[in-house]
Every structure is written in C-alpha cells, then in structure tokens.
Amino acid sequence: MQDSRAREAQLAGEAIPRLVIRYAIPAIVGMVVNATYNVVDRYWIGQLKDVNAMSGIGLTTPLTMVALGFMLLVGIGTTASISIRLGEKRHDEAERILANGFTLALAAGALLTVAGQLFLEPVLLLAGASPATLPYASDYMRIVLWGAMPNTIGFAMNHTIRGAGNPRRSASTQILGAGLNIVLDPIFIFGLDMGVRGAALATVISQIVSAVWVLSYFAGAGSNLKLKIRLMRLKAKAVGQILSIGISPFAMQVAASLVSVFANRALRATGGDVAIGAMAVINSVTILFFMPILGINQGLQPILGYNYGAGNFSRVREAWRFGVLLASAIVTTGFLAVQLFPQTIIRIFIDDAGLVAVGTRGLRIFLAMLPLLGFQVISTVYFQSVGKPRAAIVASLLRQVIILLPLYLILPNRLGLTGVWLASPIADFTSFAVIAVLILREMGQLKKKSSDLPARADHPRAEHSAGDPASGR
C-alpha cells in the first residue's frame, strides 16, 4: 500500500521530464533488446553475402507479424485483466486469468505451428517469394515455427510479470533471450555451417530458454501470483476478458501483415528479389529507431492515464509535449543518419553492390518523413492512455491500412520501384496531418479544462466522469 501511494505521489507531483525519463528508460531498454532478435538474425545472414538469403528472410515478415499479433492478443489481454483484478484485490481471480492466459498462449502457439507448417509455402509464394528465395524463406520459417509455442508462452507470460509489478524480472527475460541469440547466431550460421537454418535454430533455442525462465518465476517465491494447473481449464468469462482487450493490437498486427504482403509483391514486380532484400534491411533500420519510441510510449501511458483521471490536465499536456520532444529527437537523429550515411548503414547488414545501390536510394526515400513519426506515435498513445478508443484506432490504422495499402496498389504501377519507396513518406505525411488535427484539438480542450479547473490534482474526477474517457469522443 505504501509503495502504491508513493507511486501515485510520483505520478501526481514529480517534475514531468524526470518522471517521463524514469518510466521510459527501462521500457526503452526492453524494447530495443527485444528488437534485436530479427535485427541480429538479419545482420548475420547478411554476412553470408547472399542476396537471396536476405530476401528470403525479408519474405517472412508477414508471418512474424501475425505470430506477434497472437502474442499481443494473449499477452496484453492477460496482463491488463490481471492488473485490474489485483487493483480490485481479487487475487484468486487474477490467478485464474493468469492460468487461462497460459492455456490460450499454449493453444495459440500450437495453432501457429500446425497451420504454419501446413500452409507455409503457399503463404510465402503469396507474399512474393521467387524460386530463388523460396528455399531460404522456407528453411528459416519451418524451424522458427517449431518454436512458436515456447515463444508465445514466454512472450505472453513475460507481459504478465510486468503487469504484476516486477518490470526488472520482465526486462531480464528480454535481455537473456536476446543475449543468447546474439551468441548463438554466429556459432550456428558459420561455426556449424547451417546458414539461415542456423539463425532460425539460434532463435528457437533462445525462445525456449526465455520461456523456461519466465515460467520458473511463477513457480518461485518471488511471484505474488502462482501458475496453477487446476485453474488452466478455460472459463468463458476469463477468456472473454482477455480477448476483448487483446483484440485491438491483434487486429493491427494482422493488418500490418497484409500491408507487408502487398509491399513484397510490389517490390518483386518492380525490383525483383534484390528489392525485397533491400526492404528487409530497411525494415531492420526502421525497427532500431522505432523501438525506443515504443519504449517512450510505455513510459508515458501510466503518467498520461493517471493525471487525466485525476484532472491534472496541465500535467497531461506537459507530458504529451515532452514525450513528443523526446521521441522527435530520437527519430530526427535517425533521419540525419540515414540521409547522410545510407550506404554505410546498408553495408553493415550486407556488402552486395546491387543491393547496396537499391537499398541506399530506398532507405533515403522510405524514411524521408521519419522526423514526423515521433509526433504520430506519441499522439496515438495519448488517445489510448486516456481511454478514447475510437480516436486511438483511427490513429493506429490510418497509416497502415487506410493510406498505405491503396498506395502500394497504385504507385508501383505508375512509378515502378520508386513508387514503392514513395508510398511510405506519403502515408507518413498524410497521417501526420490528420493526427495533428485530432491531437491539437484535444490539447486545446485540455487547456480550456485546465483554466476552468486550476489546481485540481486531488479532484476525484474519475468518480463523476468515468464514462467520458470510454466514450471515445
């Protein structure tokens, strides 16, 4: 109780810049470490100096996005449900949700493995695989799919560790898995001469170790929740709670996967396998700059949500502004790097003259609007944090589905490969403009509320306006 009160005092009174950094730094570290799985695989595969191998790995992106969607479906849904039950002091119900979340993760992992093995090659061909790249993509994914079950369990259950109040243990899981993958990749790829299959095997072993590490936490004395076999039988109420919360990020990942399929098909039609390989590298670079922004998101969520609920609207505006400033500084640094040193960045991953030439031009165009990304992402998380789901969904799906998907269908037919690269900055700028209208109007309303209700940090706003955030208006 004392820790909870101290945390609330921090959220309500600590200087916003210090508070945001305090909350964001651990999350940034965790997100960056988590991103190294794919980036490290692609780095070492690039050292094979085989464009078809790099392109083959790039073709697996839609599948990995769907897999991540299932992990988020269970992980976010279970974590949020557990947090609510713990806040309500319903410990037994929290343990039932934990156990049901484990069962759902097990089922989701099994579904991914079976369906993936059965339909892998048709899906890869649909995603743009050629006779030259299909063997690499298939070799990689067939092994990775065998790790879908431990990976889904480890990812989803690790989310619940953070939700149950142990972010350090959660971060240690990410560091353990990523660190092991970094060590094993060169051993299996080069030492055992396994190529892309070695990268896949290193990933699966790392995921298994992470899953065991996560499950050992719930069996130990350090956890306030225990994973009990007798509670693993699925209950409609618990499953409904988990899925209702997790369905939004799941849908967004599936939508992103669909967009990735169209992108790969456009790349193959306009630039061949080399263009798909270049996009694989560009995506890896994008991830490195995007993950810190997601870390800032995680740090901002409790700050925005608590102060909005408490009626501290001036602190909400300040936190949003500081989050945008911090995120924009990161992506602007990334923008300068890719515009000034694109060749150097591409060559870090693969030193093939043809791919470097295509990738250099593609990197500059594809990330031309990178400085706008921080504003978009932080503004989107604002709507999520204060309980405005309709605005959050519009902001989340606007770029990927509403704008980007049609552009991938239209521009390549008119501009060739350049059209594929241009689709991203056009979508970035358009979605930035729409989100700017939404968020600036929202901030104007908060400013008016701040002037109407000065110094209301202790006002129990949630008691008489709890329905307002949920309305999405």
Coordinates of N, CA and C in Angstrom, one line a residue, residues 59-146:
L59 N 11.0 -12.0 -46.7 CA 9.7 -12.5 -47.1 C 8.9 -13.1 -45.9
T60 N 9.6 -13.4 -44.8 CA 9.0 -14.0 -43.6 C 8.3 -12.9 -42.7
T61 N 8.5 -11.6 -43.0 CA 8.0 -10.6 -42.2 C 6.4 -10.7 -42.0
P62 N 5.6 -10.9 -43.0 CA 4.2 -11.0 -42.8 C 3.8 -12.1 -41.8
L63 N 4.6 -13.2 -41.9 CA 4.3 -14.3 -40.9 C 4.7 -14.0 -39.5
T64 N 5.8 -13.4 -39.3 CA 6.2 -13.0 -38.0 C 5.3 -11.9 -37.4
M65 N 4.7 -11.1 -38.2 CA 3.8 -10.1 -37.8 C 2.5 -10.8 -37.2
V66 N 2.0 -11.8 -38.0 CA 0.8 -12.5 -37.5 C 1.1 -13.2 -36.2
A67 N 2.3 -13.8 -36.1 CA 2.7 -14.5 -34.9 C 2.7 -13.5 -33.7
L68 N 3.3 -12.3 -33.9 CA 3.4 -11.3 -32.9 C 2.0 -10.9 -32.5
G69 N 1.0 -10.8 -33.5 CA -0.3 -10.5 -33.2 C -1.0 -11.4 -32.2
F70 N -0.7 -12.7 -32.3 CA -1.3 -13.7 -31.4 C -0.6 -13.5 -30.0
M71 N 0.7 -13.2 -30.0 CA 1.3 -13.0 -28.7 C 0.8 -11.8 -28.0
L72 N 0.5 -10.7 -28.7 CA -0.1 -9.5 -28.1 C -1.5 -9.7 -27.7
L73 N -2.2 -10.5 -28.5 CA -3.6 -10.8 -28.2 C -3.7 -11.4 -26.8
V74 N -2.8 -12.4 -26.5 CA -2.9 -13.1 -25.2 C -2.1 -12.3 -24.2
G75 N -0.9 -11.8 -24.5 CA -0.1 -11.1 -23.5 C -0.7 -9.8 -23.0
I76 N -1.2 -8.9 -23.9 CA -1.7 -7.6 -23.4 C -3.1 -7.9 -22.8
G77 N -3.9 -8.8 -23.3 CA -5.2 -9.1 -22.7 C -5.1 -9.7 -21.3
T78 N -4.1 -10.6 -21.2 CA -4.0 -11.2 -19.8 C -3.4 -10.2 -18.8
T79 N -2.4 -9.5 -19.3 CA -1.8 -8.5 -18.4 C -2.7 -7.5 -17.9
A80 N -3.5 -6.9 -18.8 CA -4.4 -5.8 -18.4 C -5.5 -6.4 -17.4
S81 N -6.0 -7.6 -17.7 CA -7.0 -8.2 -16.9 C -6.5 -8.5 -15.5
I82 N -5.2 -9.0 -15.4 CA -4.6 -9.3 -14.1 C -4.5 -8.0 -13.3
S83 N -4.0 -7.0 -14.0 CA -3.8 -5.7 -13.3 C -5.1 -5.2 -12.7
I84 N -6.1 -5.3 -13.4 CA -7.4 -4.8 -12.9 C -7.8 -5.6 -11.7
R85 N -7.7 -7.0 -11.8 CA -8.1 -7.8 -10.7 C -7.2 -7.6 -9.4
L86 N -6.0 -7.4 -9.6 CA -5.1 -7.1 -8.5 C -5.5 -5.8 -7.8
G87 N -5.8 -4.8 -8.7 CA -6.3 -3.5 -8.1 C -7.5 -3.6 -7.3
E88 N -8.4 -4.6 -7.7 CA -9.6 -4.8 -7.0 C -9.5 -5.8 -5.8
K89 N -8.2 -6.2 -5.6 CA -7.9 -7.1 -4.5 C -8.5 -8.5 -4.7
R90 N -8.7 -8.9 -6.0 CA -9.3 -10.2 -6.3 C -8.2 -11.1 -6.7
H91 N -7.4 -11.5 -5.8 CA -6.1 -12.3 -6.1 C -6.5 -13.6 -6.7
D92 N -7.5 -14.3 -6.3 CA -7.8 -15.6 -6.8 C -8.2 -15.5 -8.3
E93 N -9.0 -14.5 -8.6 CA -9.5 -14.3 -9.9 C -8.3 -13.9 -10.8
A94 N -7.3 -13.2 -10.3 CA -6.1 -12.8 -11.1 C -5.3 -14.1 -11.4
E95 N -5.2 -15.0 -10.5 CA -4.5 -16.3 -10.8 C -5.3 -17.1 -11.8
R96 N -6.6 -17.1 -11.8 CA -7.4 -17.8 -12.8 C -7.1 -17.2 -14.2
I97 N -7.1 -15.9 -14.3 CA -6.8 -15.3 -15.5 C -5.4 -15.6 -16.0
L98 N -4.4 -15.6 -15.1 CA -3.1 -16.0 -15.4 C -3.0 -17.4 -16.0
A99 N -3.7 -18.3 -15.4 CA -3.7 -19.7 -15.8 C -4.4 -19.9 -17.2
N100 N -5.6 -19.1 -17.3 CA -6.3 -19.2 -18.6 C -5.4 -18.5 -19.7
G101 N -4.7 -17.5 -19.4 CA -3.8 -16.8 -20.4 C -2.7 -17.8 -20.8
F102 N -2.2 -18.6 -19.9 CA -1.2 -19.6 -20.2 C -1.8 -20.6 -21.2
T103 N -3.0 -21.1 -20.9 CA -3.7 -22.1 -21.8 C -3.9 -21.5 -23.2
L104 N -4.3 -20.2 -23.3 CA -4.5 -19.6 -24.5 C -3.2 -19.4 -25.3
A105 N -2.1 -19.1 -24.6 CA -0.8 -19.0 -25.2 C -0.4 -20.3 -25.8
L106 N -0.6 -21.4 -25.0 CA -0.3 -22.7 -25.5 C -1.1 -23.1 -26.7
A107 N -2.4 -22.8 -26.7 CA -3.2 -23.0 -27.9 C -2.8 -22.2 -29.1
A108 N -2.5 -20.9 -28.9 CA -2.1 -20.0 -30.0 C -0.8 -20.5 -30.6
G109 N 0.1 -20.9 -29.8 CA 1.4 -21.4 -30.3 C 1.2 -22.7 -31.1
A110 N 0.4 -23.6 -30.6 CA 0.1 -24.8 -31.3 C -0.5 -24.5 -32.7
L111 N -1.5 -23.6 -32.7 CA -2.2 -23.2 -33.9 C -1.2 -22.7 -34.9
L112 N -0.3 -21.8 -34.5 CA 0.7 -21.2 -35.4 C 1.6 -22.3 -35.9
T113 N 2.0 -23.2 -35.1 CA 2.9 -24.3 -35.6 C 2.3 -25.1 -36.6
V114 N 1.1 -25.6 -36.3 CA 0.4 -26.6 -37.2 C 0.0 -25.9 -38.5
A115 N -0.7 -24.7 -38.4 CA -1.1 -24.0 -39.6 C 0.1 -23.5 -40.4
G116 N 1.1 -23.1 -39.7 CA 2.3 -22.6 -40.4 C 3.0 -23.7 -41.2
Q117 N 3.1 -24.9 -40.6 CA 3.8 -26.0 -41.3 C 2.9 -26.5 -42.5
L118 N 1.6 -26.4 -42.4 CA 0.8 -26.9 -43.4 C 0.7 -26.0 -44.6
F119 N 0.7 -24.7 -44.3 CA 0.4 -23.7 -45.4 C 1.6 -22.8 -45.7
L120 N 2.8 -23.1 -45.2 CA 3.9 -22.2 -45.3 C 4.3 -21.8 -46.7
E121 N 4.5 -22.8 -47.6 CA 4.9 -22.4 -49.0 C 3.9 -21.6 -49.7
P122 N 2.6 -22.0 -49.7 CA 1.6 -21.1 -50.4 C 1.6 -19.7 -49.9
V123 N 1.7 -19.6 -48.6 CA 1.7 -18.2 -48.0 C 3.0 -17.4 -48.4
L124 N 4.1 -18.1 -48.5 CA 5.4 -17.4 -48.9 C 5.3 -17.0 -50.4
L125 N 4.7 -17.9 -51.2 CA 4.5 -17.5 -52.6 C 3.6 -16.4 -52.8
L126 N 2.5 -16.3 -52.0 CA 1.6 -15.2 -52.0 C 2.3 -13.9 -51.6
A127 N 3.3 -14.0 -50.6 CA 4.0 -12.9 -50.2 C 5.1 -12.4 -51.1
G128 N 5.2 -13.1 -52.2 CA 6.2 -12.6 -53.2 C 7.4 -13.4 -53.4
A129 N 7.5 -14.7 -52.8 CA 8.7 -15.5 -53.0 C 8.9 -15.9 -54.4
S130 N 10.1 -16.0 -54.8 CA 10.5 -16.5 -56.1 C 11.2 -17.9 -56.0
P131 N 11.4 -18.6 -57.1 CA 12.1 -19.9 -57.0 C 13.5 -19.7 -56.3
A132 N 14.1 -18.6 -56.4 CA 15.5 -18.4 -55.8 C 15.4 -18.1 -54.3
T133 N 14.3 -17.4 -53.9 CA 14.2 -17.0 -52.5 C 13.4 -18.0 -51.6
L134 N 12.5 -18.7 -52.3 CA 11.6 -19.6 -51.5 C 12.3 -20.6 -50.6
P135 N 13.4 -21.3 -51.1 CA 14.1 -22.2 -50.2 C 14.6 -21.6 -48.9
Y136 N 15.2 -20.4 -49.0 CA 15.7 -19.7 -47.8 C 14.6 -19.4 -46.9
A137 N 13.5 -18.8 -47.4 CA 12.4 -18.4 -46.5 C 11.8 -19.6 -45.9
S138 N 11.6 -20.7 -46.6 CA 11.0 -21.9 -46.1 C 11.9 -22.6 -45.1
D139 N 13.2 -22.7 -45.4 CA 14.2 -23.3 -44.4 C 14.1 -22.5 -43.1
Y140 N 14.1 -21.2 -43.1 CA 14.1 -20.4 -41.9 C 12.8 -20.6 -41.1
M141 N 11.7 -20.4 -41.8 CA 10.4 -20.4 -41.1 C 10.0 -21.8 -40.6
R142 N 10.4 -22.9 -41.3 CA 10.0 -24.2 -40.8 C 10.6 -24.5 -39.4
I143 N 11.8 -24.0 -39.2 CA 12.4 -24.2 -37.9 C 11.8 -23.2 -36.9
V144 N 11.7 -21.9 -37.3 CA 11.1 -20.9 -36.4 C 9.7 -21.3 -35.9
L145 N 8.9 -21.9 -36.8 CA 7.5 -22.3 -36.4 C 7.5 -23.3 -35.3
W146 N 8.5 -24.2 -35.2 CA 8.6 -25.2 -34.1 C 8.8 -24.5 -32.8

